mmCIF file of C-alpha atoms and ligand atoms in Angstrom:
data_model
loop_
_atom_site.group_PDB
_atom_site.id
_atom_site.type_symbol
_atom_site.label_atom_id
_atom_site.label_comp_id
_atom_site.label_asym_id
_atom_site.label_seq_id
_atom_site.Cartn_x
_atom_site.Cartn_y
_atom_site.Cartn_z
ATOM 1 C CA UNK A 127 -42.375 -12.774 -7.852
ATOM 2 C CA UNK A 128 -42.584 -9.100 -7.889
ATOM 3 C CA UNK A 129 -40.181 -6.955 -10.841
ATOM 4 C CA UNK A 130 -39.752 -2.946 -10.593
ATOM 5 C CA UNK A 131 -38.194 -1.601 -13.208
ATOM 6 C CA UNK A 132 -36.578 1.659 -12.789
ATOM 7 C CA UNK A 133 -36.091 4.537 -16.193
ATOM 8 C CA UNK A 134 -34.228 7.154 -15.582
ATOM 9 C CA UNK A 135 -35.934 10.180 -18.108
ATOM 10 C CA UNK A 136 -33.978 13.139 -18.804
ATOM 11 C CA UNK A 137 -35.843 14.940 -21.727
ATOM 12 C CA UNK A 138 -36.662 12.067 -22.918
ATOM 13 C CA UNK A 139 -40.640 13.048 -24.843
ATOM 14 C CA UNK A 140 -39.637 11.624 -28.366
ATOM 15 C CA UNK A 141 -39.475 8.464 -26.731
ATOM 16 C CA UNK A 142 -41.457 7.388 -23.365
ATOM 17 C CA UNK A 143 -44.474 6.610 -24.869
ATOM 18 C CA UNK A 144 -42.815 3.620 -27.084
ATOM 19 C CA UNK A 145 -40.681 2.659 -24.019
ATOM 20 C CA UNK A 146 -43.321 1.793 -21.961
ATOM 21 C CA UNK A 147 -45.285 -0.228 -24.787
ATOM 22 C CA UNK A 148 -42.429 -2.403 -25.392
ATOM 23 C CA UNK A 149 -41.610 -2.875 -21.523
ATOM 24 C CA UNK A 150 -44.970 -3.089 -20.479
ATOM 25 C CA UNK A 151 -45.196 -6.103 -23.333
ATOM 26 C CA UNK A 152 -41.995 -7.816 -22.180
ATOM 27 C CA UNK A 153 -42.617 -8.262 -18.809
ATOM 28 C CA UNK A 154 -46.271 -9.048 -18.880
ATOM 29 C CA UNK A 155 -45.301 -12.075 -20.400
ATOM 30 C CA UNK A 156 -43.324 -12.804 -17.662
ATOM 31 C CA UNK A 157 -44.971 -12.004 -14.645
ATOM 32 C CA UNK A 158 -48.406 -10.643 -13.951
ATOM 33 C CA UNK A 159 -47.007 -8.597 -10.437
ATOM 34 C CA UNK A 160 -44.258 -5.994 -11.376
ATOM 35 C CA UNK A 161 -44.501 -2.123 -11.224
ATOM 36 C CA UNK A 162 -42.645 0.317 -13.737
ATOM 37 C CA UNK A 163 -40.966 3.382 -12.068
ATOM 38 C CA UNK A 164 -40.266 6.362 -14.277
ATOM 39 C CA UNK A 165 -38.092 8.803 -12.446
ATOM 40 C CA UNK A 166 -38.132 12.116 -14.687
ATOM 41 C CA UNK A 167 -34.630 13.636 -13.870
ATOM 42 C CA UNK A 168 -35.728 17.293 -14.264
ATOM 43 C CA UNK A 169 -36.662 17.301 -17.447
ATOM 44 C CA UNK A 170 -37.662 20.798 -19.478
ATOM 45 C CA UNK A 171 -39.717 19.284 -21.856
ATOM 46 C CA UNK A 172 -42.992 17.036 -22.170
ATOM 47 C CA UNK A 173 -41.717 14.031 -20.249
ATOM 48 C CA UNK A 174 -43.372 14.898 -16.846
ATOM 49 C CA UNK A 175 -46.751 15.274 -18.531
ATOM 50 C CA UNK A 176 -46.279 12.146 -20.256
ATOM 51 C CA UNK A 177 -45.651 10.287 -17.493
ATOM 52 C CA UNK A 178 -48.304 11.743 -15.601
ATOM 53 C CA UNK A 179 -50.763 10.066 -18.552
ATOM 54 C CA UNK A 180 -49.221 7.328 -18.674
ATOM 55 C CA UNK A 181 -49.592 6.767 -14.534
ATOM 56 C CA UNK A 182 -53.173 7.403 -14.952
ATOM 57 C CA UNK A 183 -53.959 5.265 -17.877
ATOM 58 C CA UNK A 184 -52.366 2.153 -16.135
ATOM 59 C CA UNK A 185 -51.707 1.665 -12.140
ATOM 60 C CA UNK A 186 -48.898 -0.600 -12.564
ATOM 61 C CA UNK A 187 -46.452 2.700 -14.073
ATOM 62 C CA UNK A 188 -45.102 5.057 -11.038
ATOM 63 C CA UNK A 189 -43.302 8.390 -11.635
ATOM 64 C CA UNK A 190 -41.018 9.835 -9.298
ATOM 65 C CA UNK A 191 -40.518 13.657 -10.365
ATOM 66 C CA UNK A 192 -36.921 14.767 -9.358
ATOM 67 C CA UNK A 193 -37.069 18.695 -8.429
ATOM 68 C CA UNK A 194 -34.528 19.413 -10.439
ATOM 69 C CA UNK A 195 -31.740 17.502 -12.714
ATOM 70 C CA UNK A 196 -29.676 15.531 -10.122
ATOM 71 C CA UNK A 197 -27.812 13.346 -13.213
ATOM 72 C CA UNK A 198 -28.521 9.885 -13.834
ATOM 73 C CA UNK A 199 -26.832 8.133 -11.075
ATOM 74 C CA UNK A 200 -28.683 9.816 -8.562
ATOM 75 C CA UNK A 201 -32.199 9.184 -10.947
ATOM 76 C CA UNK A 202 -31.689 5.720 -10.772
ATOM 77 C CA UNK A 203 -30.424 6.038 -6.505
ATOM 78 C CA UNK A 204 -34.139 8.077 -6.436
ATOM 79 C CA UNK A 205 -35.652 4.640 -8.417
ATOM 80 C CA UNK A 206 -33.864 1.963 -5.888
ATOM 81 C CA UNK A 207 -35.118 3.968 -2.747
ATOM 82 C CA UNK A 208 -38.967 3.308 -3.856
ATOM 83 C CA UNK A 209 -38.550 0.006 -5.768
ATOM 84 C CA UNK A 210 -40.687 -2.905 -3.864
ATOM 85 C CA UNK A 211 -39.581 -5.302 -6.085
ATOM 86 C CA UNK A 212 -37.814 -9.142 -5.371
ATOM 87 C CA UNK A 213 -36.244 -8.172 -8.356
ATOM 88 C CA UNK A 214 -35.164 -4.619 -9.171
ATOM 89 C CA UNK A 215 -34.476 -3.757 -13.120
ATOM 90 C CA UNK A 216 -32.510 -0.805 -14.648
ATOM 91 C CA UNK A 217 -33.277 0.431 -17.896
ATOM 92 C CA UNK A 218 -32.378 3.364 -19.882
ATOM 93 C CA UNK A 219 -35.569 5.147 -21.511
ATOM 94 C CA UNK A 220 -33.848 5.162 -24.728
ATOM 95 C CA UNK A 221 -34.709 1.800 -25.513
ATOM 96 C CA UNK A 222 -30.936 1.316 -26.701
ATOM 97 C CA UNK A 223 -30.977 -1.543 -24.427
ATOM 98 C CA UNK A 224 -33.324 -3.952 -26.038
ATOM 99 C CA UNK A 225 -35.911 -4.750 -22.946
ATOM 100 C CA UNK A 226 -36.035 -8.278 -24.132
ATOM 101 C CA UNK A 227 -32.644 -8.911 -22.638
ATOM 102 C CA UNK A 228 -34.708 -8.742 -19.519
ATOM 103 C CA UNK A 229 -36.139 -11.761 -19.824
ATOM 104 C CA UNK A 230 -32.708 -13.818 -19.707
ATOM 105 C CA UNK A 231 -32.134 -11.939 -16.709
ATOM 106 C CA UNK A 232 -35.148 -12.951 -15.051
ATOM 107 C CA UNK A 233 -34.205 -16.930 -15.709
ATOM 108 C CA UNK A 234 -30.769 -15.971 -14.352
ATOM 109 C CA UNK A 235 -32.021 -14.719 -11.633
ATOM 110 C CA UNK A 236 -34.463 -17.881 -10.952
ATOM 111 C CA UNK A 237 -31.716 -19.777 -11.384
ATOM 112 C CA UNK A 238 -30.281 -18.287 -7.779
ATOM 113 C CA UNK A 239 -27.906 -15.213 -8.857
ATOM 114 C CA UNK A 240 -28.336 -12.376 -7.587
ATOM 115 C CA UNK A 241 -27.250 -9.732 -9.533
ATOM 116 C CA UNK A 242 -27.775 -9.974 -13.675
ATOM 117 C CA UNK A 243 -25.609 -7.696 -15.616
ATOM 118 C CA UNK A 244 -25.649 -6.945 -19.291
ATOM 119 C CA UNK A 245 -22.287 -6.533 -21.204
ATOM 120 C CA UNK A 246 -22.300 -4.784 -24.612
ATOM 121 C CA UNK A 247 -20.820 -6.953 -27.187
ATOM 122 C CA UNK A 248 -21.667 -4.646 -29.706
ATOM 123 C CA UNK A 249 -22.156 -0.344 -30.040
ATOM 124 C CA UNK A 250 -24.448 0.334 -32.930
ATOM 125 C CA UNK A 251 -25.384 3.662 -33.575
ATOM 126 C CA UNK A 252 -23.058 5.293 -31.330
ATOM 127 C CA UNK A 253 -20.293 7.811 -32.379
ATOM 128 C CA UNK A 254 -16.082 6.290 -32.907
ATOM 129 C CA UNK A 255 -15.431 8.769 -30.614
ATOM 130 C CA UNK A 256 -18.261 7.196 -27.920
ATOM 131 C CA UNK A 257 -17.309 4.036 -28.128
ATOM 132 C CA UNK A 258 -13.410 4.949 -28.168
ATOM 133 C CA UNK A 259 -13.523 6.962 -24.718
ATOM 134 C CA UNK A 260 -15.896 4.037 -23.310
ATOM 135 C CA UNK A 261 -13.305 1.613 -24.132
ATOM 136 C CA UNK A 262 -10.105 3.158 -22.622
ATOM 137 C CA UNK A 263 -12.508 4.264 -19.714
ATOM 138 C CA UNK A 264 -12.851 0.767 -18.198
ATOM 139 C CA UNK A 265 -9.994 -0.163 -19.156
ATOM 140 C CA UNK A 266 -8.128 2.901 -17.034
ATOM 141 C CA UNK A 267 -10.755 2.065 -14.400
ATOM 142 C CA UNK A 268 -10.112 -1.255 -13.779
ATOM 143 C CA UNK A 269 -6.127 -0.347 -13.768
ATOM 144 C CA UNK A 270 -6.255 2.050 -10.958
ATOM 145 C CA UNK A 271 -9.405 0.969 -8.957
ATOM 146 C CA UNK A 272 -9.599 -1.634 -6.151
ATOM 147 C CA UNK A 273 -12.878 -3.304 -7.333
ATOM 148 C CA UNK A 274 -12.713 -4.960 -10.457
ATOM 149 C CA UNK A 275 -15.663 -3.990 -12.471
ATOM 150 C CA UNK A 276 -16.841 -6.185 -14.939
ATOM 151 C CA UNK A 277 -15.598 -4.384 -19.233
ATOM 152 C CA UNK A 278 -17.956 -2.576 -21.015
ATOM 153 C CA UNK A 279 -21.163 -3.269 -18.878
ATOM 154 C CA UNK A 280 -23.452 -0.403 -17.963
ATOM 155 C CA UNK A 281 -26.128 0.083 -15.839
ATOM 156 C CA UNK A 282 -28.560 -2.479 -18.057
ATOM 157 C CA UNK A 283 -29.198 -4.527 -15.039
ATOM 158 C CA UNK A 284 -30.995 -7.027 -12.463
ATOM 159 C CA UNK A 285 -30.743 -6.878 -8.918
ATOM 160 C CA UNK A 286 -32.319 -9.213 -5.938
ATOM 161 C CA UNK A 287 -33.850 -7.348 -3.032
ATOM 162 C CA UNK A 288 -30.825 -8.288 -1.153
ATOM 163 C CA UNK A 289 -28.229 -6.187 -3.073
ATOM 164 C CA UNK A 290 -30.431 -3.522 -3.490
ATOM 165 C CA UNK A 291 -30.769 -3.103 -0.126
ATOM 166 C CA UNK A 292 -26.870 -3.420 0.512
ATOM 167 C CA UNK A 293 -26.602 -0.822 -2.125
ATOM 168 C CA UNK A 294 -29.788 1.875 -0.063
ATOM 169 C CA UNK A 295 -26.930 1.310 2.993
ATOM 170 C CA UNK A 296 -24.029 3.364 1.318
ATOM 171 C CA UNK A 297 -24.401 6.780 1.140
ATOM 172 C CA UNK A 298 -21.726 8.371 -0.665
ATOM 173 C CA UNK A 299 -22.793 11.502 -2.553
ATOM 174 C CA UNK A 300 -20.262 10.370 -5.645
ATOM 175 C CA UNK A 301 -22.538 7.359 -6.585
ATOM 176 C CA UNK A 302 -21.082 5.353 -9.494
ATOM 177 C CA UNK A 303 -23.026 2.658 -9.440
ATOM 178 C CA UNK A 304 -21.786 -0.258 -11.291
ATOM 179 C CA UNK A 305 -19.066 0.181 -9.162
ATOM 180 C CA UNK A 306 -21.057 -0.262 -5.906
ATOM 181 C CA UNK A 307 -22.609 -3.046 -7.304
ATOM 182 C CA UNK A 308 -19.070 -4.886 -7.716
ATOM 183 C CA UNK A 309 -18.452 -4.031 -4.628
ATOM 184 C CA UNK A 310 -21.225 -5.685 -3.034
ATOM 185 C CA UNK A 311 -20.411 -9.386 -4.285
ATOM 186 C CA UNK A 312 -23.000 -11.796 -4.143
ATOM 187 C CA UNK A 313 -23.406 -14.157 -7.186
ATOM 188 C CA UNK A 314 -22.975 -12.249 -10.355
ATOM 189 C CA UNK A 315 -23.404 -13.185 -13.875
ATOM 190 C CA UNK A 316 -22.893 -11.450 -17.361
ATOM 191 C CA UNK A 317 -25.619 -11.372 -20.235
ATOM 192 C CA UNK A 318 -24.032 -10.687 -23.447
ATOM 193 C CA UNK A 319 -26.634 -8.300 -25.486
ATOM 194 C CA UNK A 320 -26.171 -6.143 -28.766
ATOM 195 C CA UNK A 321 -26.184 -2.319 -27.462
ATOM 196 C CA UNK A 322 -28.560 -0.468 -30.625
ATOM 197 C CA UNK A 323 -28.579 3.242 -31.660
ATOM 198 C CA UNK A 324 -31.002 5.607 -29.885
ATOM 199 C CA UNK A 325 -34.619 5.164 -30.682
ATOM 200 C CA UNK A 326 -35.113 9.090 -30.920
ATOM 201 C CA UNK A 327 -33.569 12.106 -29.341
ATOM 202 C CA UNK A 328 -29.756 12.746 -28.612
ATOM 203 C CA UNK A 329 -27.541 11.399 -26.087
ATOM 204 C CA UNK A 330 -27.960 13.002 -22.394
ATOM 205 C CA UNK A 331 -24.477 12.595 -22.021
ATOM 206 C CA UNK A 332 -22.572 15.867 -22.958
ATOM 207 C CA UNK A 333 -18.938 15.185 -23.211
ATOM 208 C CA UNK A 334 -18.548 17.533 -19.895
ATOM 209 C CA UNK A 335 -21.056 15.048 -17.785
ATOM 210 C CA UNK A 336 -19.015 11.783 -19.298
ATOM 211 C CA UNK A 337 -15.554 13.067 -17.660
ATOM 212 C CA UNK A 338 -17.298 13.957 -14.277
ATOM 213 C CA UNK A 339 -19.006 10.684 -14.198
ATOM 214 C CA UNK A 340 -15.417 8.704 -15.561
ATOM 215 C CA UNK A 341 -13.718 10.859 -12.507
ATOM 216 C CA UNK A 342 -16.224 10.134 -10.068
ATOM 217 C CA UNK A 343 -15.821 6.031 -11.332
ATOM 218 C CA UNK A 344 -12.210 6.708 -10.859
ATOM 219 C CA UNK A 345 -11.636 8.824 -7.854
ATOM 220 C CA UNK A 346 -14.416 6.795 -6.014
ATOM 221 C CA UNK A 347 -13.140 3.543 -6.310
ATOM 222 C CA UNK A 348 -9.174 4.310 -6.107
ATOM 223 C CA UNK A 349 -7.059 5.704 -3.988
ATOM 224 C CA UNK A 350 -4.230 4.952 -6.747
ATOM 225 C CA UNK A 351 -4.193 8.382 -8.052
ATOM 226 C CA UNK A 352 -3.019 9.801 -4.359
ATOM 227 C CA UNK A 353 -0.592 7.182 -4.066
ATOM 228 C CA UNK A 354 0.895 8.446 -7.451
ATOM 229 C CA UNK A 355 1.548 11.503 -5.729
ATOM 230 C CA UNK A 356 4.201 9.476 -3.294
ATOM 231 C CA UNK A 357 6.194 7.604 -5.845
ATOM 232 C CA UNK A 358 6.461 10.724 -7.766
ATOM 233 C CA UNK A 359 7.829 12.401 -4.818
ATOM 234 C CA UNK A 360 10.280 9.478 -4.130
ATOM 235 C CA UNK A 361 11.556 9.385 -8.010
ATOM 236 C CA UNK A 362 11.616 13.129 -8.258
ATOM 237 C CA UNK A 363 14.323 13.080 -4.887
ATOM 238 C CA UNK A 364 16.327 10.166 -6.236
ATOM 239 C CA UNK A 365 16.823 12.102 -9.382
ATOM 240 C CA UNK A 366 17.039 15.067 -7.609
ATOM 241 C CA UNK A 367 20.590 13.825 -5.157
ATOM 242 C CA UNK A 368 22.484 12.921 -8.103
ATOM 243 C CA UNK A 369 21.856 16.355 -9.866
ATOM 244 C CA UNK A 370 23.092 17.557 -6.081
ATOM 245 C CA UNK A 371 26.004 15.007 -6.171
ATOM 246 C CA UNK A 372 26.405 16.062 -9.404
ATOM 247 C CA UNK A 373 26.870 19.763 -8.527
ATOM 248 C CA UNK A 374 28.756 19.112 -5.714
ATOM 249 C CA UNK A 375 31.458 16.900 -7.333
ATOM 250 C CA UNK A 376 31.831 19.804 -10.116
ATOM 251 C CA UNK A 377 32.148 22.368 -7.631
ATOM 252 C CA UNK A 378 34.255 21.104 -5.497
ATOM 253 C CA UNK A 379 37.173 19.001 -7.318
ATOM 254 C CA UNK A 380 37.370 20.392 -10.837
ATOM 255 C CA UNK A 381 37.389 24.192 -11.981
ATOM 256 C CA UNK A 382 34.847 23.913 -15.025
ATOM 257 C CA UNK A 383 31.831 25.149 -13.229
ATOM 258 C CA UNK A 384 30.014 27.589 -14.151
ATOM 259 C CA UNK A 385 26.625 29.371 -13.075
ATOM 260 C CA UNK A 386 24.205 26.647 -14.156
ATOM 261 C CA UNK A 387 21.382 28.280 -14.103
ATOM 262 C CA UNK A 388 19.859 25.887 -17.070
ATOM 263 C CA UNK A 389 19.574 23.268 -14.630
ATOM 264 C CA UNK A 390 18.258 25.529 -11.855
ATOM 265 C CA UNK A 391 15.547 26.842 -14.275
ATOM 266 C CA UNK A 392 14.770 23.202 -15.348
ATOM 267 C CA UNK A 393 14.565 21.880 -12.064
ATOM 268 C CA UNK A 394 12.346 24.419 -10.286
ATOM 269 C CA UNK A 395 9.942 23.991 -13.477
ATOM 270 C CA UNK A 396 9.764 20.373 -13.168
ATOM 271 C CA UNK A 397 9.362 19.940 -9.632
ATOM 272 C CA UNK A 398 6.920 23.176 -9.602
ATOM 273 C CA UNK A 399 4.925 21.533 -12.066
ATOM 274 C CA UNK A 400 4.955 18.102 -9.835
ATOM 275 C CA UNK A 401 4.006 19.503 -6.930
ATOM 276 C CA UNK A 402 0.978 21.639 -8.731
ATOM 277 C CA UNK A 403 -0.639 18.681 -10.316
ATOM 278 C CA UNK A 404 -0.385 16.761 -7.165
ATOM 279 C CA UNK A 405 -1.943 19.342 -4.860
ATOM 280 C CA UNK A 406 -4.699 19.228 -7.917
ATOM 281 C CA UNK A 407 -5.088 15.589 -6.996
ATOM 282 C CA UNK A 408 -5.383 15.942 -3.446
ATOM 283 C CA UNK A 409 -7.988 18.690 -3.165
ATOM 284 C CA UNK A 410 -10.233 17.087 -5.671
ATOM 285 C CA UNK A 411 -10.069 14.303 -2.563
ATOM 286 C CA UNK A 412 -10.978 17.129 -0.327
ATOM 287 C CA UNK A 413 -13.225 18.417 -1.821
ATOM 288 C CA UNK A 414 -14.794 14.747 -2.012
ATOM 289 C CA UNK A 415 -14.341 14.428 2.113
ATOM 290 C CA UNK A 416 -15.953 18.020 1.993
ATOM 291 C CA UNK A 417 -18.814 17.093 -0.221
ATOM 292 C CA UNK A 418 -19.987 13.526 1.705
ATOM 293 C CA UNK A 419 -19.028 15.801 4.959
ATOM 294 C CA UNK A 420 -22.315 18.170 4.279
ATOM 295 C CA UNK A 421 -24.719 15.125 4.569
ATOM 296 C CA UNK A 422 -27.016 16.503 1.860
ATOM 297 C CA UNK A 423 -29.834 14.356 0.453
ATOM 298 C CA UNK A 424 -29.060 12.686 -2.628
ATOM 299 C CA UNK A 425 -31.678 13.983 -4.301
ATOM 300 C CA UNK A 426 -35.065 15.470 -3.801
ATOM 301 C CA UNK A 427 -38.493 14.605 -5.069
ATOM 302 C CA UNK A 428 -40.840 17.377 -6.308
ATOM 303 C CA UNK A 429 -43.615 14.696 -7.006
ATOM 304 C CA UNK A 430 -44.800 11.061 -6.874
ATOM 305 C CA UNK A 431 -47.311 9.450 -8.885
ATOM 306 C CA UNK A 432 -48.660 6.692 -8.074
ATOM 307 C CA UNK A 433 -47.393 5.437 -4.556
ATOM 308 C CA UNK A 434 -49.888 5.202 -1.939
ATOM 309 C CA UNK A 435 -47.740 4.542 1.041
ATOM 310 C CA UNK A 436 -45.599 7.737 1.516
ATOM 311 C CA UNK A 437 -41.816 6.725 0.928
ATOM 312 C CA UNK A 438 -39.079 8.811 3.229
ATOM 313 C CA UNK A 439 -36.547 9.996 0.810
ATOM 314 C CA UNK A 440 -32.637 9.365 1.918
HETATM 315 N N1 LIG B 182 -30.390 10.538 -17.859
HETATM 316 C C1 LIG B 182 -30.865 11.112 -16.666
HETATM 317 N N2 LIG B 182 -30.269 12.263 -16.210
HETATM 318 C C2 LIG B 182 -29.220 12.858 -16.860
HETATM 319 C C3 LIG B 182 -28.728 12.245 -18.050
HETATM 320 C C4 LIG B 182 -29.332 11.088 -18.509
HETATM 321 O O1 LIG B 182 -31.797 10.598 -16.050
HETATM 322 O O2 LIG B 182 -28.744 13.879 -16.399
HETATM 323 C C5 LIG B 182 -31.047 9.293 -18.359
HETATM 324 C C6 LIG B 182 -31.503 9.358 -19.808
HETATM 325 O O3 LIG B 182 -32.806 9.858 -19.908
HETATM 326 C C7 LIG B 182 -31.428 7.899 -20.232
HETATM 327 C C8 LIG B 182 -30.267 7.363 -19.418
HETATM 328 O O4 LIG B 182 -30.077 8.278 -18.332
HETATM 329 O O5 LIG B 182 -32.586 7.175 -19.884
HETATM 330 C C9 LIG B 182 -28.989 7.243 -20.232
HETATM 331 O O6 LIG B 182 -28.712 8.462 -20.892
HETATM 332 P P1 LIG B 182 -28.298 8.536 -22.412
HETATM 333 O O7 LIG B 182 -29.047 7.522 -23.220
HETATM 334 O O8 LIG B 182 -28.474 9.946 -22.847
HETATM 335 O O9 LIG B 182 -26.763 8.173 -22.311
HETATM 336 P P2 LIG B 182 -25.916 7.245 -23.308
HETATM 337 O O10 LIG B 182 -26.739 6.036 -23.620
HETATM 338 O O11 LIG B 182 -25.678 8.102 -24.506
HETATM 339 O O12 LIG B 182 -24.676 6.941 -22.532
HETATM 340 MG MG1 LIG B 183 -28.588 6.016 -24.343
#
């Protein structure tokens, strides 16, 4: 039985060094055969020389070094595409999900599922406002999207070989993970676990990178938002022949009309507005089609540490 475990690192000095005492301590006990791999995500500060020490000090830690910040989704995508693991593990650095947890995941796993997911039961440490817009996020999520993705789990996880390499077969460029991983199937199962606070350093997050990463959950997985745009269209003409009706009726068998242009003005604002916030939705679709249309690499690797065999990046 073979384990990777895959950290994502974005800036992440204040903290590496205790992350990979406490994994490397949890998962000897478990196994003797499993290999750590740090992907630094572009980092400005120490963390690449870190992980460089920490590579050479023990032969079981790999680094992948991203060539520039790519964002976390596409960190962990770098992570999955080297992972040799039966079992593939994802792990912030931030230790704020305890690596214990792992364990559990590993007897889950024995005991024939194939994917291990943890669920937060609890936010320590994190801001109202955090753990507000995480809340109404997965809730919205699961509303509009076709997949059902499991509440408040994030991308604290175990994978067999199997789904990983379902998940190295889909190559969109909006990757939102947990969402793929739904998709997938297979035999799932949740792990309750207590999220804690940060062990050092701020959240990676800004609030700019949580709405493009709650769009790209959204616009990924649904296509609810375009189909909006129809029913919209349909209630906006219903209302739109009895105004006409309306009009005509006054017009033509009483003598109390007058030059509406109230209703005029209304109207054209209203459906104006419609049609501009629909277009909106539409080209951020394009743009998607555009986007997965270039065929880019998902990411691209400025350094590895630690593999022998040389690894084609996707
Ligand atoms: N991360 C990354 N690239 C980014 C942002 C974050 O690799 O652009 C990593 C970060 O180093 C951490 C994990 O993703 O290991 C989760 O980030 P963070 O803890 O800042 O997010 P939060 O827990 O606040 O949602
Ligand atoms: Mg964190």
């Amino acid at each position: 039985m073979f384990i990777s475990v895959i950290i994502p690192c974005y800036n992440e000095e204040e903290v590496i060094n205790e992350t990979n005492h406490r994994l490397v301590s949890v998962i000897e006990h478990l196994t003797p055969q499993f290999e750590l791999i740090y992907v630094d995500d572009g980092s400005h500060d120490q963390t690449p020389h870190l992980l460089r020490k920490l590579q050479q000090a023990d032969p079981r830690v790999h680094a992948i070094l991203l060539s520039r910040n790519f964002g976390h989704q596409m960190a962990v995508t770098a992570g999955l595409d080297h992972a040799a693991g039966d079992a593939i593990v994802l792990i912030d650095a931030d230790l704020q999900d305890p690596p214990e947890v792992i364990e559990e995941m590993v007897y889950q796993w024995s005991q024939g599922y194939h994917v291990a997911y943890g669920v937060r039961t609890e936010r320590t440490g994190e801001t109202i406002f955090k753990r507000w817009t995480a809340k109404v996020f997965y809730r919205l999520i699961n509303c509009l999207s076709d997949v059902q993705i499991p509440l408040d789990t994030g991308d604290f996880r175990l994978m067999d070989r199997q789904v990983v390499e379902a998940l190295k077969i889909m190559p969109e460029r909006d990757r939102f993970l947990r969402g793929m991983v739904s998709w997938v199937g297979f035999r799932q199962v949740a792990i309750p676990y207590q999220r804690s606070p940060r062990l050092a350093g701020v959240s990676k997050y800004s609030l700019w990178k949580m709405i493009r990463f709650a769009t790209d959950g959204i616009l990924s997985f649904s296509l609810v938002p375009l189909r909006m745009t129809i029913w919209t269209g349909i209630f906006t003409f219903g209302f739109s022949l009895i105004g006409i009706v309306y009009a005509l009726v006054l017009r033509l068998f009483t003598s109390i009309w007058v030059p509406g242009w109230t209703l005029l003005f209304i109207s054209v604002l209203f459906i104006g507005g419609i049609q501009l916030v629909f277009l909106g939705v539409i080209g951020e679709y394009i743009g998607r089609i555009y986007r997965e249309n270039k065929q880019r690499p998902l990411y691209l690797v400025r350094e590895r540490l630690g593999f022998e065999k040389k690894i084609t990046e996707s």
